[in-house]
Each structure stands twice: as C-alpha cells, then as structure tokens.
CSV table of C-alpha atoms and ligand atoms in Angstrom, one decimal:
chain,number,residue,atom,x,y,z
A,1,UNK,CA,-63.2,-107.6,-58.5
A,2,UNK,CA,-62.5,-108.5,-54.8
A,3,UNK,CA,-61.8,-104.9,-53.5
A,4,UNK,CA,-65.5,-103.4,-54.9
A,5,UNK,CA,-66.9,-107.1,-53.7
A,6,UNK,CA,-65.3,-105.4,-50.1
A,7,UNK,CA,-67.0,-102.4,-50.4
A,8,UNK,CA,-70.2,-103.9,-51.3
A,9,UNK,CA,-70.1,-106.2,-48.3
A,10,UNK,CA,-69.0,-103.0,-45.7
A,11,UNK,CA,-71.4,-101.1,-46.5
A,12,UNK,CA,-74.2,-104.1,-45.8
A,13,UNK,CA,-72.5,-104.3,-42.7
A,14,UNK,CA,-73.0,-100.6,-42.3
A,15,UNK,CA,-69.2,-99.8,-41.7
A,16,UNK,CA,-68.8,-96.7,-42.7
A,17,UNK,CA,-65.0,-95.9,-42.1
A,18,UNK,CA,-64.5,-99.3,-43.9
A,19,UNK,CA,-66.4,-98.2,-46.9
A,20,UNK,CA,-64.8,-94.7,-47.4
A,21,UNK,CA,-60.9,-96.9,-46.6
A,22,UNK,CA,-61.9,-99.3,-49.5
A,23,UNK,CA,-63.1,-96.6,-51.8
A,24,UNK,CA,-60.3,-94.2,-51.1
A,25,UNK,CA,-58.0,-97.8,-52.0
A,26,UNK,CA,-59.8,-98.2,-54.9
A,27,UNK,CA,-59.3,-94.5,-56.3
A,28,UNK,CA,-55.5,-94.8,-55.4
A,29,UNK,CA,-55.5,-98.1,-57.6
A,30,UNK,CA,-57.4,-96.8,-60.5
A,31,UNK,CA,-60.3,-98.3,-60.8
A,32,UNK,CA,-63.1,-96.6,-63.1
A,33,UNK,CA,-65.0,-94.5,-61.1
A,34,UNK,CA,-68.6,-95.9,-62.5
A,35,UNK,CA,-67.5,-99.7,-61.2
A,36,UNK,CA,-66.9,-97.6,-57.8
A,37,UNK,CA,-70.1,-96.3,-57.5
A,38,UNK,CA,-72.1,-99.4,-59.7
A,39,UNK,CA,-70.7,-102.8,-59.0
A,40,UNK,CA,-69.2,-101.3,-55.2
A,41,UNK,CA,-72.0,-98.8,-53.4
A,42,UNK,CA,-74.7,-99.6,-55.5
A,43,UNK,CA,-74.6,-103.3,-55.4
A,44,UNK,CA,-74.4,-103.4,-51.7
A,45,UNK,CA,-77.0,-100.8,-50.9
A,46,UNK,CA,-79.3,-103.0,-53.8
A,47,UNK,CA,-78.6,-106.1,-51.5
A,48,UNK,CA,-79.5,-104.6,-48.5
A,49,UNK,CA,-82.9,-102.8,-50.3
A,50,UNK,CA,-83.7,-106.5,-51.6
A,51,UNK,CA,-82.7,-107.5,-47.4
A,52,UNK,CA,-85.7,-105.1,-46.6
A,53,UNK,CA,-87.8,-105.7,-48.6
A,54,UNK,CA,-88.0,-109.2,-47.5
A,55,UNK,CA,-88.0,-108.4,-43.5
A,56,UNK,CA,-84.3,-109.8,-43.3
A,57,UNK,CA,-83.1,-106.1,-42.6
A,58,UNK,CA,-84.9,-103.3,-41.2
A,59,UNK,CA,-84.6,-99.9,-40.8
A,60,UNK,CA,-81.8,-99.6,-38.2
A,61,UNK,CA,-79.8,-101.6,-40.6
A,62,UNK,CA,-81.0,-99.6,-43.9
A,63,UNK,CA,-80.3,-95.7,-42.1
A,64,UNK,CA,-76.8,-97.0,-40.9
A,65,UNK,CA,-76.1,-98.8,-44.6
A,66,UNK,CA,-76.8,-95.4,-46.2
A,67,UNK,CA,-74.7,-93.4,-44.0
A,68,UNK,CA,-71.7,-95.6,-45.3
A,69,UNK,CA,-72.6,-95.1,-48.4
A,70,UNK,CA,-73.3,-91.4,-48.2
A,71,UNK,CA,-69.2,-91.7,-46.9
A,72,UNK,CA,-68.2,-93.5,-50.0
A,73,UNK,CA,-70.1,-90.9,-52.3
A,74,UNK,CA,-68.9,-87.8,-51.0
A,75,UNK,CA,-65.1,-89.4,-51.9
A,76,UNK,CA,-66.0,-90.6,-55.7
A,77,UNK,CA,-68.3,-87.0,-56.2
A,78,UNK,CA,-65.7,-85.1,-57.3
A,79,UNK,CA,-64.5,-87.7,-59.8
A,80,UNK,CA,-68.4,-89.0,-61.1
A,81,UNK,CA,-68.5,-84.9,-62.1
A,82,UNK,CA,-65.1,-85.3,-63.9
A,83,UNK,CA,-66.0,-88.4,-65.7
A,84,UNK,CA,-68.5,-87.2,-66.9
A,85,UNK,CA,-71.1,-89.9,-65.1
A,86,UNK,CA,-74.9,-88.7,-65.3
A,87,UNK,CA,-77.5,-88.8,-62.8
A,88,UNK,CA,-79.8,-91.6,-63.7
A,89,UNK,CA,-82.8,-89.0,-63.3
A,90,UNK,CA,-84.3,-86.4,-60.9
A,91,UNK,CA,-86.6,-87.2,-58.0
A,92,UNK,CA,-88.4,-84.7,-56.0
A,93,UNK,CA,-89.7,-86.0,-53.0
A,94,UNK,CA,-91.8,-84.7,-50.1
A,95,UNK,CA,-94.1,-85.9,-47.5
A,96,UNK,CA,-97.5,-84.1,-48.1
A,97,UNK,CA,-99.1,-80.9,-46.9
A,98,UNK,CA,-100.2,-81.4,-43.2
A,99,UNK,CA,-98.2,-84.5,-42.8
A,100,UNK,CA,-94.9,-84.4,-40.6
A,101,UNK,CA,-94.1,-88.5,-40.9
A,102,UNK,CA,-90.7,-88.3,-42.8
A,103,UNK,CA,-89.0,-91.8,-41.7
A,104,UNK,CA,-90.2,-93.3,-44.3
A,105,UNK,CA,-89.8,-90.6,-47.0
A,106,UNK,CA,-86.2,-90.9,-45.7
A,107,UNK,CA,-85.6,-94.4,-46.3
A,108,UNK,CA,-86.9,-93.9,-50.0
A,109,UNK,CA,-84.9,-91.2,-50.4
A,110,UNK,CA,-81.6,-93.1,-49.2
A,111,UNK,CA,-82.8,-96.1,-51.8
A,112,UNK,CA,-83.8,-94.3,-54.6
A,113,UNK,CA,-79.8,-92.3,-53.9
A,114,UNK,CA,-78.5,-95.8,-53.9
A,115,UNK,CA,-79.9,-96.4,-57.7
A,116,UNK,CA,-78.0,-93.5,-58.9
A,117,UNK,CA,-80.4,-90.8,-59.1
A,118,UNK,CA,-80.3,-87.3,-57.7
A,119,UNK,CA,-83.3,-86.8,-55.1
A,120,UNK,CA,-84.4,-83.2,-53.9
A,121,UNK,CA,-86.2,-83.3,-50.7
A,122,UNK,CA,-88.5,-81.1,-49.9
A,123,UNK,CA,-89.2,-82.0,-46.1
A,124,UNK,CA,-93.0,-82.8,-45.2
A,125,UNK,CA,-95.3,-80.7,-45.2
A,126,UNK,CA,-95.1,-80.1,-48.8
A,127,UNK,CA,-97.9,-78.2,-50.7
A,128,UNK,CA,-99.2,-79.3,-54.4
A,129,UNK,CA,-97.6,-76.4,-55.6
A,130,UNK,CA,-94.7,-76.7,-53.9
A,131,UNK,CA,-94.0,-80.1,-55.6
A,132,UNK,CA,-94.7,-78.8,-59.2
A,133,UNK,CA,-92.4,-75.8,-58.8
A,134,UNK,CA,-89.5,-77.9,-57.0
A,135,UNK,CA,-90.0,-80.2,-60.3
A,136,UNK,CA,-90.0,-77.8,-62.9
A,137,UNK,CA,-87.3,-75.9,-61.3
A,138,UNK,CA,-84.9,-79.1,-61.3
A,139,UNK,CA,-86.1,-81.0,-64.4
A,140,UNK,CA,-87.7,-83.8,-62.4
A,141,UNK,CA,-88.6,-86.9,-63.9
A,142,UNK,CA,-90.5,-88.1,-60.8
A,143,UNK,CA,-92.7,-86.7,-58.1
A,144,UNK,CA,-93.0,-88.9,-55.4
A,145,UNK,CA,-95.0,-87.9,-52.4
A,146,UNK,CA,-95.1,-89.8,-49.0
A,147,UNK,CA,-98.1,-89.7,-46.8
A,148,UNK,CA,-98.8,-91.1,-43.0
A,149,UNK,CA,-102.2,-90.1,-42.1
A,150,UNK,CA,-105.7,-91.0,-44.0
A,151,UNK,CA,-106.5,-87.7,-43.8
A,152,UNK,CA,-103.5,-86.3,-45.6
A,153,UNK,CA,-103.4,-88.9,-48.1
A,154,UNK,CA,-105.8,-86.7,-50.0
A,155,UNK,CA,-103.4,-84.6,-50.8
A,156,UNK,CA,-101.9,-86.5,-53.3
A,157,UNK,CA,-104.8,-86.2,-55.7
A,158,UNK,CA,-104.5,-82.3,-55.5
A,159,UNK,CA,-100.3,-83.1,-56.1
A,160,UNK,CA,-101.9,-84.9,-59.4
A,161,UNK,CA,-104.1,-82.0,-60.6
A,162,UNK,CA,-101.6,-79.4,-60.0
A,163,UNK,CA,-98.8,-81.2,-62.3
A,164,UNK,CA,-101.6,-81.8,-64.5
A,165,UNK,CA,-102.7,-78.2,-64.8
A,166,UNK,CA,-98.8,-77.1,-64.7
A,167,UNK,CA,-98.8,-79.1,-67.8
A,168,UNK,CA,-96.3,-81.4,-66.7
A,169,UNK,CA,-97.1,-84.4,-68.7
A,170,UNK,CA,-93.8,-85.8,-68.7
A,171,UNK,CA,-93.2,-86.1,-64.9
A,172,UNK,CA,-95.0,-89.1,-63.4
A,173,UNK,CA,-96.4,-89.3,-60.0
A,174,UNK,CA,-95.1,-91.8,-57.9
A,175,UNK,CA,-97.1,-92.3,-53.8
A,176,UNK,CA,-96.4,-94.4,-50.7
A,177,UNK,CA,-96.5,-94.3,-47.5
A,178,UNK,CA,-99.2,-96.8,-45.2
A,179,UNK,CA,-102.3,-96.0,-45.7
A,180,UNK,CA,-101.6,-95.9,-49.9
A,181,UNK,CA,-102.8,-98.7,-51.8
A,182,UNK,CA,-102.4,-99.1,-55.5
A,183,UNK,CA,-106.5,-98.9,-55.9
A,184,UNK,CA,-105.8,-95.3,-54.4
A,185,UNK,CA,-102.9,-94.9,-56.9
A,186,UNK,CA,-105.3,-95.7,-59.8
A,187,UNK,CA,-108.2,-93.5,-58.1
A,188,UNK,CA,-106.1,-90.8,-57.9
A,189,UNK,CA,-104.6,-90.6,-61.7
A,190,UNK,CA,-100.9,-91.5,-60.2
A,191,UNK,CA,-98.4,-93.2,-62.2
A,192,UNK,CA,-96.6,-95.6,-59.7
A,193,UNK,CA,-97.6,-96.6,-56.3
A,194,UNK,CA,-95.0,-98.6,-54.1
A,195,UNK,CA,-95.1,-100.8,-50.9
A,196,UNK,CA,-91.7,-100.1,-49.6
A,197,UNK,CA,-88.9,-98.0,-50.0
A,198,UNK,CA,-86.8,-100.8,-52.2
A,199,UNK,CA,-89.9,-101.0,-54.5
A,200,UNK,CA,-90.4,-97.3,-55.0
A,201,UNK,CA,-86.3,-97.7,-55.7
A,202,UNK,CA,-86.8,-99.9,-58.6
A,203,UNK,CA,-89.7,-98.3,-59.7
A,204,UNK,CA,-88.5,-94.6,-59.8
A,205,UNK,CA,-85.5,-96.6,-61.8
A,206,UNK,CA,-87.8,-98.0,-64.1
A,207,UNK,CA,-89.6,-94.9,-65.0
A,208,UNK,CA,-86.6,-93.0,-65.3
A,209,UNK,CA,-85.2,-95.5,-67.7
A,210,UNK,CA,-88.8,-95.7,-69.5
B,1,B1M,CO1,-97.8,-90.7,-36.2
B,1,B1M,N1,-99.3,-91.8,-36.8
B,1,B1M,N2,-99.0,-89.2,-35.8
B,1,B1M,N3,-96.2,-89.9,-35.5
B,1,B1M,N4,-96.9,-92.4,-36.3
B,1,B1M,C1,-99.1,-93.1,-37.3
B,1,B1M,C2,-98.8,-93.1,-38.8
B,1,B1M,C3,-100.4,-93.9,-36.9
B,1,B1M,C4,-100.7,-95.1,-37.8
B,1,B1M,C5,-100.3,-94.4,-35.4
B,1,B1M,C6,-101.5,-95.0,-34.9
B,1,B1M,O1,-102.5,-94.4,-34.6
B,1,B1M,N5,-101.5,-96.3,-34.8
B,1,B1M,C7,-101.4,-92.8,-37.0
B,1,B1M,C8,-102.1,-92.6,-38.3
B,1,B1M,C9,-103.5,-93.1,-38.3
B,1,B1M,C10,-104.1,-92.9,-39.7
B,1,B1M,O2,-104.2,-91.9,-40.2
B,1,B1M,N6,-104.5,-94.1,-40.3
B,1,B1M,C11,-100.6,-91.6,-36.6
B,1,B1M,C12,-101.2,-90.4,-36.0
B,1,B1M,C13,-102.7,-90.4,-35.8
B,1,B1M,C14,-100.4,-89.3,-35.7
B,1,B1M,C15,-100.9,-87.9,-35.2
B,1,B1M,C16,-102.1,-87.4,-35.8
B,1,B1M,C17,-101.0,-88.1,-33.6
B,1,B1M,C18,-101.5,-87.0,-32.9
B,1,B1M,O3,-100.9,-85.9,-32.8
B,1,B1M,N7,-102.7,-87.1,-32.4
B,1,B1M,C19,-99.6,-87.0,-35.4
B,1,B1M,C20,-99.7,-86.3,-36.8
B,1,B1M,C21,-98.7,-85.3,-37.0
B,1,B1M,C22,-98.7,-84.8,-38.4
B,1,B1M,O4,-98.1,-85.5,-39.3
B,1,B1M,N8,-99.3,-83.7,-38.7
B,1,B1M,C23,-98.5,-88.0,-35.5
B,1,B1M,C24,-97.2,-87.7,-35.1
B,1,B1M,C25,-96.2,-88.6,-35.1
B,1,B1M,C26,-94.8,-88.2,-34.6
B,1,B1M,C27,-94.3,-86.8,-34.9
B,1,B1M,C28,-94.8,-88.4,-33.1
B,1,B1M,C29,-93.9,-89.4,-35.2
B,1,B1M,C30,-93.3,-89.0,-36.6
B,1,B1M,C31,-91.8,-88.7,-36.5
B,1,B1M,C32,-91.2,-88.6,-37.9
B,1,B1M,O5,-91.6,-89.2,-38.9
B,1,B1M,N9,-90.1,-87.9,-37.9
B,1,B1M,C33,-95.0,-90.5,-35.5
B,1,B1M,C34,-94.7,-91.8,-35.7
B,1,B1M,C35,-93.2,-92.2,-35.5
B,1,B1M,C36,-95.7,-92.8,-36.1
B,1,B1M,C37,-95.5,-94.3,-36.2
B,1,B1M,C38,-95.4,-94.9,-34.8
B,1,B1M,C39,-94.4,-94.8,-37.0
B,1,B1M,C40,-94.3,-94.3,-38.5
B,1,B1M,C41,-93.0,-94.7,-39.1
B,1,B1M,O6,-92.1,-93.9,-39.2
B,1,B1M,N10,-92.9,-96.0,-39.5
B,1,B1M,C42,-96.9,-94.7,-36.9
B,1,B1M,C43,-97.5,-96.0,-36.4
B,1,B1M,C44,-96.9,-97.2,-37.1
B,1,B1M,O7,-96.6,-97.1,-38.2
B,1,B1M,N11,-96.7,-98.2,-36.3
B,1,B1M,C45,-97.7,-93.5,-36.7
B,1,B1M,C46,-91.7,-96.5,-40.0
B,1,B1M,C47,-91.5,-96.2,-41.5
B,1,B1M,C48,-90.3,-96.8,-42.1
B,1,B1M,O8,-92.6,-96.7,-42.2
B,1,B1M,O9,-93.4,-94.5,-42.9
B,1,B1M,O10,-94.8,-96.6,-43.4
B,1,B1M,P1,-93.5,-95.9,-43.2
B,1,B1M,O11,-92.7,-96.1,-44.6
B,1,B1M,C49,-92.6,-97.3,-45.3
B,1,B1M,C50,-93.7,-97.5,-46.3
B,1,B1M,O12,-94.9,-96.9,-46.0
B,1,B1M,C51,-93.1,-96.9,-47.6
B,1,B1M,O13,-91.7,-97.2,-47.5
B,1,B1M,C52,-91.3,-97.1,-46.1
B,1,B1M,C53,-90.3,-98.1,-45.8
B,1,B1M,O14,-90.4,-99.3,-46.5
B,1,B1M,N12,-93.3,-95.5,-48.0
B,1,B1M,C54,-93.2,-95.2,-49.3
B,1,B1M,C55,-93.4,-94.4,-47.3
B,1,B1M,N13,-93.4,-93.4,-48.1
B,1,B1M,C56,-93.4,-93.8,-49.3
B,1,B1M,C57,-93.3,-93.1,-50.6
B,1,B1M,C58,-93.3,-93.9,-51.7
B,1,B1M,C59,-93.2,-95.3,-51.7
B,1,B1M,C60,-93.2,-96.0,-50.5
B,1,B1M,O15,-93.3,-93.4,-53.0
B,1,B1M,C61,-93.2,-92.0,-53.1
C-alpha cells in the first residue's frame, strides 16, 4: 500500500513530523493498526538496521530514524493496546556494572523497539542482580548486557551465574558491545552474542520467537 510504503520511506529519511502526518492519515483512513506498525514503522526502521549493518548508514542516521519512529508509535499506542496487538517479547537491557558506555546499548535498544518488542532499560552500570530482578520482575525473555571496557566485560559471566542461580532457565543471555566476541559468548555460558545493534535485533527476534 502506497501510504505505509510513505511512512516506511520517512522514517529512513528520518522525518519525523512526516512520519507522525502519514500515520495520523493512515488512522483517519482505517487501515489496521498491525500494517501501521509492521509493513509501515517496522519495515522502514528494518531497512535502515539492514543500512547499518552494512556501513551504508551510521549512527547519526539510525538515532534520528528512531526518533521518527518513536513519533509514529506514540500515535498507534493507544490503538496496538485496543487491538489487542502483543509485544513480540520482553528485553531487559543494561550496560554492565562499572561501565558507563551506553551509545551503543541505545542503538540496540532503538532496533530491538523497531522489531516489535518491549525493552526495559536499566541504564549502565547495571549489577548481576540487578538484571535478574528487572527480568523476573517484567517476564523477560531476554537479558542482553552491553559492555565497553575489557575490564567490565567480566561482568557478564557473573550476569550468567546469577540468572543461573535465580533459576531462570528460560531467559537467555544475549552480550555485545566491542571488546565481545562470540568465543567470549561461548566462554561465558551466554546464549547469543551479536556484532551490531541490527544483529542483536534479529537475534533477540529469533529467540523470542524460538
Ligand atoms: Co570510553 N573507552 N572510556 N568513553 N569510549 C572506549 C570504549 C575505548 C576503546 C577508547 C580507547 O581507548 N580507544 C576505551 C576502552 C579500552 C578497552 O577497554 N579495551 C575506553 C576507555 C578506556 C574509557 C575510560 C576508562 C577512559 C578513562 O576515563 N580513562 C572511561 C570509562 C568510563 C566507564 O565506563 N566507567 C571512558 C569514558 C567514556 C565517555 C564517558 C567519555 C564516553 C561514553 C559516553 C556514552 O556512552 N554516553 C566514551 C566514549 C564515547 C568512547 C568511544 C570513543 C566511543 C564508544 C561508542 O559509543 N561507540 C570508545 C572508542 C571507540 O569506540 N572509538 C571508547 C559507538 C557505538 C555505536 O559503538 O558502543 O561499540 P559500540 O556499540 C556497537 C557494537 O559494539 C554493538 O552494537 C553497537 C552498534 O552497532 N553493541 C552490542 C553494543 N552493545 C551491544 C549489546 C548487544 C549486541 C551488540 O547485545 C546485548
């Protein structure tokens, strides 16, 4: 459909008045709320993750895409609640205990919103236990913790044990950040490790859907 093609391609563009004109058109004419948010935000913010991923965009272009979409959102909120649409899955995300980098952890937060799922952020500096409670207290599917530094990094192993010990066996553990690698991931006993914000977005998706 042309107008939610027009949504799709203001919000790449990062327009944000644009987005929340053709939204607020697209209510007034009807159209199914879920084609709003899937085949109109989410399709455009999926073309600009797939953009990133492959250095086309970067994060200028990302922060201000999400921003437009956060505008289109907030108008379709009330009516996702009304119909009835679900939340893909929980996230609760963080950037580690002693680690104040949160740039990133934003931009996986933004992606992993643009898949449909409902993200709690816990800030940086996030203890182990502070992760499990935050996930037990909103029925998180995912933990995903974001570290900087090589010498916070670490922390992510104690994030492991404590879910472990919690006896959260359902939630998985998803890590990233630049000094992660997935031979860390597997040291560690973590479920998912992703490169990039799109990745971890597709990822979280796929584990959600699991
Ligand atoms: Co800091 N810093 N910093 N810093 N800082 C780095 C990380 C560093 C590499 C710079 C350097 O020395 N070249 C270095 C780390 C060295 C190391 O440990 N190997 C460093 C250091 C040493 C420090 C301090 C210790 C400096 C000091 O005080 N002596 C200090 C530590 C403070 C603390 O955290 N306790 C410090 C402080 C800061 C600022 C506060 C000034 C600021 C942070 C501001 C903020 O975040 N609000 C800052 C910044 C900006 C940087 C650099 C320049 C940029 C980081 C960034 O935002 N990149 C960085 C050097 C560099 O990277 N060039 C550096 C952009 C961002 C989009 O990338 O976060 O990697 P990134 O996220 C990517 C992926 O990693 C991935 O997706 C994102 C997008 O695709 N990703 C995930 C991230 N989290 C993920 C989670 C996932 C999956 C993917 O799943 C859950």
């Amino acid at each position: 459909m042309a107008l939610l093609n027009d949504i799709s391609e203001a919000l790449q563009k990062g327009r944000a008045q644009d987005v929340k004109t053709l939204v607020q058109q697209a209510i007034d004419e009807k159209t199914p709320v879920r084609e709003i948010l899937e085949d109109g935000l989410m399709a455009g913010m999926g073309i600009i993750g797939e953009k990133f991923k492959n250095n086309e965009v970067y994060v200028p272009e990302v922060l201000i895409a999400a921003r437009a979409m956060n505008g289109g959102i907030e108008l379709i909120r009330p009516l996702l609640v009304e119909a009835g649409v679900k939340e893909r899955g929980t996230v609760v995300i963080g950037t580690v205990k002693g680690d104040l980098h949160d740039i990133g952890k934003n931009l996986v937060k933004m992606m992993v919103e643009g898949k449909g799922m409902k993200v709690i952020d816990l800030g940086t500096n996030v203890t182990a236990d502070a992760f499990v409670a935050a996930a037990k207290e909103n029925n998180a599917q995912i933990i995903a913790c974001s570290a900087l530094l090589t010498t916070t990094m670490g922390e992510m192993k104690e994030v492991v044990q404590k879910a472990k010990d919690a006896g959260l066996h359902g939630v998985k553990i998803m890590v990233g950040g630049a000094p992660v690698t997935q031979n860390f991931c597997d040291t560690i006993g973590a479920d998912a490790y992703a490169p990039d914000a799109a990745s971890a977005a597709d990822s979280a998706l796929a584990l959600c859907t699991a």
